[in-house]
Amino acid sequence: MSISAKNFHFKELNERIKAAGAYVHIEDCFGQRYIGSALKEKTLTINGTPGNALGCYLDGAVIEVHGNAQDATGDTMNDGKIIIHGNAGDALGYAMRGGCIYVLGNAGYRAGIHMKEYCSAELNVEKKPVIVIGGKAGSFLGEYLAGGLIIVLGIGAEGGQPVGNFTGTGMHGGKIFIRTKNELTALPAQVASDIARNDDLCEIEPYIKEFAANFGMDASSILMDQFLVLKPNAKNPYKQLYTAN
């Protein structure tokens, strides 16, 4: 089903999306917020620029944007996939707890802030959120990261720093992978940086391959390059805030 979003308030647009069939194509999108909120079991294609909180609370649907996305894309996302053929604004994947977000271009400040993961063998549930950013990411990437994976490929920024300042500030879980041959400057004291080894690369390989498939790239050439992996430092002074020990 095709919907023109022109002159629609976001509430009416979302009502039409939820009432439509499994495949929804939106034209003339111009800043409407909360598109695809809590959406399940649909494939949503958007031409234009969706507003803040695209795919917030997403719970299994697939959203593909042919254009840029604004702030807080994937806010508190639980499951599903968001693919952006452009750039993303600030707070990408804010408090995200499952699913994947793929961004062809750059992301703004605080991507992956408060991301977390959940695993219960008893309930047979595993939630591990993943963000892959093709270009650069702004400052405070992975701030207070509690779980999941953030991957920054730095395509087009090979000669410089693919991330901004204060990467991983307050992180106490998860991992951040950054494709670069340069040493990262001004990392917070609670973040440990090392060259990614084979077992690290095996962990991110499926997501690099899916990123490449989404955007018509060669995954093997990306995986041949050096990645740095950032993890919480075992001596992290923040750990006392999150454990009872």
CSV table of C-alpha atoms in Angstrom, one decimal:
chain,number,residue,atom,x,y,z
A,1,MET,CA,0.0,0.0,0.0
A,2,SER,CA,1.3,3.5,-0.9
A,3,ILE,CA,0.5,6.5,1.3
A,4,SER,CA,1.4,10.1,0.7
A,5,ALA,CA,2.3,11.7,4.0
A,6,LYS,CA,1.8,15.2,2.6
A,7,ASN,CA,-0.1,17.4,5.1
A,8,PHE,CA,-0.7,14.5,7.5
A,9,HIS,CA,-0.2,14.9,11.2
A,10,PHE,CA,1.9,12.1,12.6
A,11,LYS,CA,-1.0,10.6,14.5
A,12,GLU,CA,-3.1,10.2,11.4
A,13,LEU,CA,-0.2,8.9,9.5
A,14,ASN,CA,0.6,6.3,12.0
A,15,GLU,CA,-3.1,5.2,12.1
A,16,ARG,CA,-3.0,4.7,8.4
A,17,ILE,CA,0.2,2.7,8.6
A,18,LYS,CA,-1.2,0.4,11.2
A,19,ALA,CA,-4.4,-0.1,9.3
A,20,ALA,CA,-2.5,-0.9,6.1
A,21,GLY,CA,-1.2,-4.3,5.0
A,22,ALA,CA,2.2,-5.9,5.5
A,23,TYR,CA,4.0,-3.7,3.1
A,24,VAL,CA,3.7,0.1,3.3
A,25,HIS,CA,5.3,2.7,1.1
A,26,ILE,CA,5.3,6.3,2.3
A,27,GLU,CA,6.0,9.2,-0.1
A,28,ASP,CA,6.3,12.9,0.7
A,29,CYS,CA,7.5,12.4,4.2
A,30,PHE,CA,8.5,15.8,5.7
A,31,GLY,CA,9.4,15.7,9.4
A,32,GLN,CA,6.5,13.7,10.9
A,33,ARG,CA,7.5,12.3,14.3
A,34,TYR,CA,7.1,8.9,15.8
A,35,ILE,CA,6.6,7.1,12.5
A,36,GLY,CA,6.3,3.4,13.0
A,37,SER,CA,6.0,3.7,16.8
A,38,ALA,CA,5.8,0.2,18.4
A,39,LEU,CA,5.2,-1.3,14.9
A,40,LYS,CA,5.2,-5.1,14.5
A,41,GLU,CA,5.3,-7.5,11.5
A,42,LYS,CA,5.3,-4.8,8.8
A,43,THR,CA,7.8,-3.6,6.2
A,44,LEU,CA,7.8,0.2,5.9
A,45,THR,CA,9.6,2.1,3.2
A,46,ILE,CA,9.9,5.9,3.5
A,47,ASN,CA,10.9,8.4,0.8
A,48,GLY,CA,11.7,11.7,2.4
A,49,THR,CA,12.8,12.8,5.9
A,50,PRO,CA,11.1,11.3,8.9
A,51,GLY,CA,11.1,13.4,12.1
A,52,ASN,CA,12.3,12.6,15.6
A,53,ALA,CA,11.8,9.2,17.2
A,54,LEU,CA,11.4,7.2,14.0
A,55,GLY,CA,10.7,3.6,15.0
A,56,CYS,CA,10.5,4.4,18.7
A,57,TYR,CA,9.6,1.2,20.7
A,58,LEU,CA,9.8,-0.7,17.4
A,59,ASP,CA,8.9,-4.3,18.1
A,60,GLY,CA,9.8,-6.4,15.0
A,61,ALA,CA,9.0,-4.4,11.9
A,62,VAL,CA,11.5,-3.3,9.2
A,63,ILE,CA,11.8,0.4,8.4
A,64,GLU,CA,13.9,1.6,5.4
A,65,VAL,CA,14.4,5.3,4.8
A,66,HIS,CA,15.6,6.6,1.5
A,67,GLY,CA,16.9,9.9,2.9
A,68,ASN,CA,18.1,11.2,6.2
A,69,ALA,CA,16.5,10.6,9.6
A,70,GLN,CA,16.3,13.1,12.5
A,71,ASP,CA,17.0,12.7,16.2
A,72,ALA,CA,16.3,9.7,18.5
A,73,THR,CA,15.7,7.2,15.7
A,74,GLY,CA,15.0,3.8,17.3
A,75,ASP,CA,14.4,5.3,20.7
A,76,THR,CA,13.8,2.3,23.2
A,77,MET,CA,13.6,0.0,20.2
A,78,ASN,CA,12.9,-3.6,21.2
A,79,ASP,CA,13.2,-5.6,18.0
A,80,GLY,CA,13.3,-5.3,14.2
A,81,LYS,CA,15.4,-3.3,11.8
A,82,ILE,CA,15.9,0.3,10.7
A,83,ILE,CA,17.9,1.0,7.5
A,84,ILE,CA,18.8,4.6,6.7
A,85,HIS,CA,20.2,5.5,3.2
A,86,GLY,CA,21.6,8.8,4.5
A,87,ASN,CA,22.6,10.4,7.8
A,88,ALA,CA,21.0,10.1,11.3
A,89,GLY,CA,20.7,12.9,13.9
A,90,ASP,CA,21.6,12.9,17.6
A,91,ALA,CA,20.8,10.1,20.1
A,92,LEU,CA,20.5,7.3,17.5
A,93,GLY,CA,19.3,4.2,19.3
A,94,TYR,CA,18.7,5.9,22.6
A,95,ALA,CA,18.0,3.3,25.3
A,96,MET,CA,17.8,0.7,22.5
A,97,ARG,CA,17.4,-2.9,23.9
A,98,GLY,CA,17.1,-5.1,20.7
A,99,GLY,CA,17.1,-5.1,17.0
A,100,CYS,CA,19.5,-3.5,14.5
A,101,ILE,CA,20.0,0.0,13.0
A,102,TYR,CA,22.1,0.5,9.9
A,103,VAL,CA,23.1,4.0,8.8
A,104,LEU,CA,24.9,4.5,5.5
A,105,GLY,CA,26.2,8.0,6.4
A,106,ASN,CA,27.1,9.8,9.6
A,107,ALA,CA,25.4,9.9,13.0
A,108,GLY,CA,25.2,12.9,15.4
A,109,TYR,CA,26.0,13.1,19.1
A,110,ARG,CA,25.3,10.5,21.7
A,111,ALA,CA,24.6,7.6,19.3
A,112,GLY,CA,23.9,4.4,21.4
A,113,ILE,CA,23.4,6.3,24.7
A,114,HIS,CA,22.1,4.0,27.4
A,115,MET,CA,21.9,0.9,25.1
A,116,LYS,CA,21.5,-2.3,27.0
A,117,GLU,CA,21.1,-6.0,26.3
A,118,TYR,CA,19.1,-8.8,28.0
A,119,CYS,CA,19.5,-12.5,28.1
A,120,SER,CA,17.4,-15.1,29.9
A,121,ALA,CA,18.1,-18.8,29.5
A,122,GLU,CA,15.0,-19.6,31.5
A,123,LEU,CA,12.7,-17.7,29.1
A,124,ASN,CA,14.8,-18.5,26.0
A,125,VAL,CA,15.1,-14.8,25.3
A,126,GLU,CA,18.2,-12.9,24.1
A,127,LYS,CA,18.2,-9.3,23.2
A,128,LYS,CA,21.4,-7.7,21.8
A,129,PRO,CA,21.0,-4.3,20.1
A,130,VAL,CA,23.4,-3.4,17.3
A,131,ILE,CA,24.1,-0.1,15.6
A,132,VAL,CA,26.3,0.1,12.4
A,133,ILE,CA,27.3,3.6,11.3
A,134,GLY,CA,28.9,3.7,7.9
A,135,GLY,CA,30.5,7.2,8.2
A,136,LYS,CA,31.5,9.1,11.3
A,137,ALA,CA,29.8,9.5,14.7
A,138,GLY,CA,29.7,12.6,16.9
A,139,SER,CA,30.9,13.1,20.5
A,140,PHE,CA,29.7,10.9,23.4
A,141,LEU,CA,29.2,7.8,21.2
A,142,GLY,CA,28.1,4.9,23.5
A,143,GLU,CA,27.6,7.1,26.5
A,144,TYR,CA,26.6,5.0,29.5
A,145,LEU,CA,26.6,1.9,27.2
A,146,ALA,CA,25.4,-1.1,29.2
A,147,GLY,CA,25.2,-3.7,26.4
A,148,GLY,CA,25.1,-4.4,22.7
A,149,LEU,CA,27.4,-3.5,19.9
A,150,ILE,CA,28.2,-0.2,18.2
A,151,ILE,CA,30.2,-0.4,15.0
A,152,VAL,CA,31.6,2.7,13.3
A,153,LEU,CA,33.1,2.1,9.9
A,154,GLY,CA,34.4,5.6,9.2
A,155,ILE,CA,34.0,5.3,5.5
A,156,GLY,CA,35.2,8.5,4.0
A,157,ALA,CA,37.1,9.5,7.1
A,158,GLU,CA,40.0,7.1,6.8
A,159,GLY,CA,42.6,9.9,7.3
A,160,GLY,CA,41.2,11.2,10.5
A,161,GLN,CA,39.2,10.5,13.6
A,162,PRO,CA,35.9,8.7,12.8
A,163,VAL,CA,34.5,9.5,16.2
A,164,GLY,CA,34.2,12.7,18.2
A,165,ASN,CA,35.2,13.4,21.8
A,166,PHE,CA,34.3,11.4,25.0
A,167,THR,CA,33.6,8.1,23.2
A,168,GLY,CA,32.3,5.5,25.8
A,169,THR,CA,32.0,8.0,28.7
A,170,GLY,CA,30.4,6.0,31.5
A,171,MET,CA,30.2,2.7,29.6
A,172,HIS,CA,29.9,-0.3,31.8
A,173,GLY,CA,29.0,-3.0,29.3
A,174,GLY,CA,28.8,-3.8,25.6
A,175,LYS,CA,31.5,-3.1,23.0
A,176,ILE,CA,32.3,-0.4,20.5
A,177,PHE,CA,34.1,-1.3,17.3
A,178,ILE,CA,35.8,1.5,15.2
A,179,ARG,CA,37.4,0.9,11.8
A,180,THR,CA,40.6,3.0,11.9
A,181,LYS,CA,44.4,2.7,11.7
A,182,ASN,CA,44.8,5.7,13.9
A,183,GLU,CA,45.0,5.8,17.7
A,184,LEU,CA,41.9,7.3,19.2
A,185,THR,CA,42.6,10.5,21.2
A,186,ALA,CA,41.1,11.6,24.6
A,187,LEU,CA,39.3,8.4,25.5
A,188,PRO,CA,37.8,8.4,29.0
A,189,ALA,CA,39.8,6.6,31.7
A,190,GLN,CA,37.2,3.9,32.1
A,191,VAL,CA,37.5,2.7,28.5
A,192,ALA,CA,40.0,0.1,27.4
A,193,SER,CA,41.0,0.2,23.7
A,194,ASP,CA,42.8,-2.6,21.8
A,195,ILE,CA,43.2,-3.8,18.2
A,196,ALA,CA,40.3,-6.2,17.4
A,197,ARG,CA,41.4,-9.8,17.0
A,198,ASN,CA,39.9,-12.6,15.0
A,199,ASP,CA,37.3,-13.6,17.6
A,200,ASP,CA,36.3,-9.9,17.9
A,201,LEU,CA,35.9,-9.7,14.1
A,202,CYS,CA,33.9,-12.9,14.0
A,203,GLU,CA,31.4,-11.3,16.4
A,204,ILE,CA,30.8,-8.3,14.1
A,205,GLU,CA,31.2,-10.0,10.7
A,206,PRO,CA,27.5,-10.9,10.3
A,207,TYR,CA,26.5,-7.2,10.8
A,208,ILE,CA,29.2,-5.9,8.5
A,209,LYS,CA,27.9,-8.3,5.8
A,210,GLU,CA,24.3,-7.2,6.3
A,211,PHE,CA,25.4,-3.5,6.2
A,212,ALA,CA,27.2,-4.2,2.9
A,213,ALA,CA,24.2,-6.0,1.5
A,214,ASN,CA,21.8,-3.2,2.5
A,215,PHE,CA,23.9,-0.5,0.7
A,216,GLY,CA,25.6,-2.4,-2.2
A,217,MET,CA,29.1,-2.6,-0.7
A,218,ASP,CA,31.9,-5.1,-0.4
A,219,ALA,CA,32.0,-6.6,3.1
A,220,SER,CA,35.3,-8.4,2.6
A,221,SER,CA,37.2,-5.2,1.8
A,222,ILE,CA,35.8,-3.6,5.0
A,223,LEU,CA,36.6,-6.6,7.2
A,224,MET,CA,40.2,-6.6,5.9
A,225,ASP,CA,40.9,-3.3,7.6
A,226,GLN,CA,42.0,-2.7,11.2
A,227,PHE,CA,39.3,-2.3,13.8
A,228,LEU,CA,39.8,-1.0,17.4
A,229,VAL,CA,37.5,-2.6,20.0
A,230,LEU,CA,36.5,-0.5,23.1
A,231,LYS,CA,35.4,-2.2,26.3
A,232,PRO,CA,34.8,-1.1,29.8
A,233,ASN,CA,38.0,-1.0,31.8
A,234,ALA,CA,38.0,-3.7,34.6
A,235,LYS,CA,39.1,-1.0,37.0
A,236,ASN,CA,36.1,1.1,36.0
A,237,PRO,CA,35.2,3.4,38.9
A,238,TYR,CA,31.6,3.4,37.7
A,239,LYS,CA,31.1,-0.3,38.5
A,240,GLN,CA,30.2,0.5,42.1
A,241,LEU,CA,27.2,2.3,40.9
A,242,TYR,CA,25.8,-0.8,39.1
A,243,THR,CA,26.6,-3.8,41.4
A,244,ALA,CA,25.8,-4.7,44.9
A,245,ASN,CA,29.3,-5.9,45.6
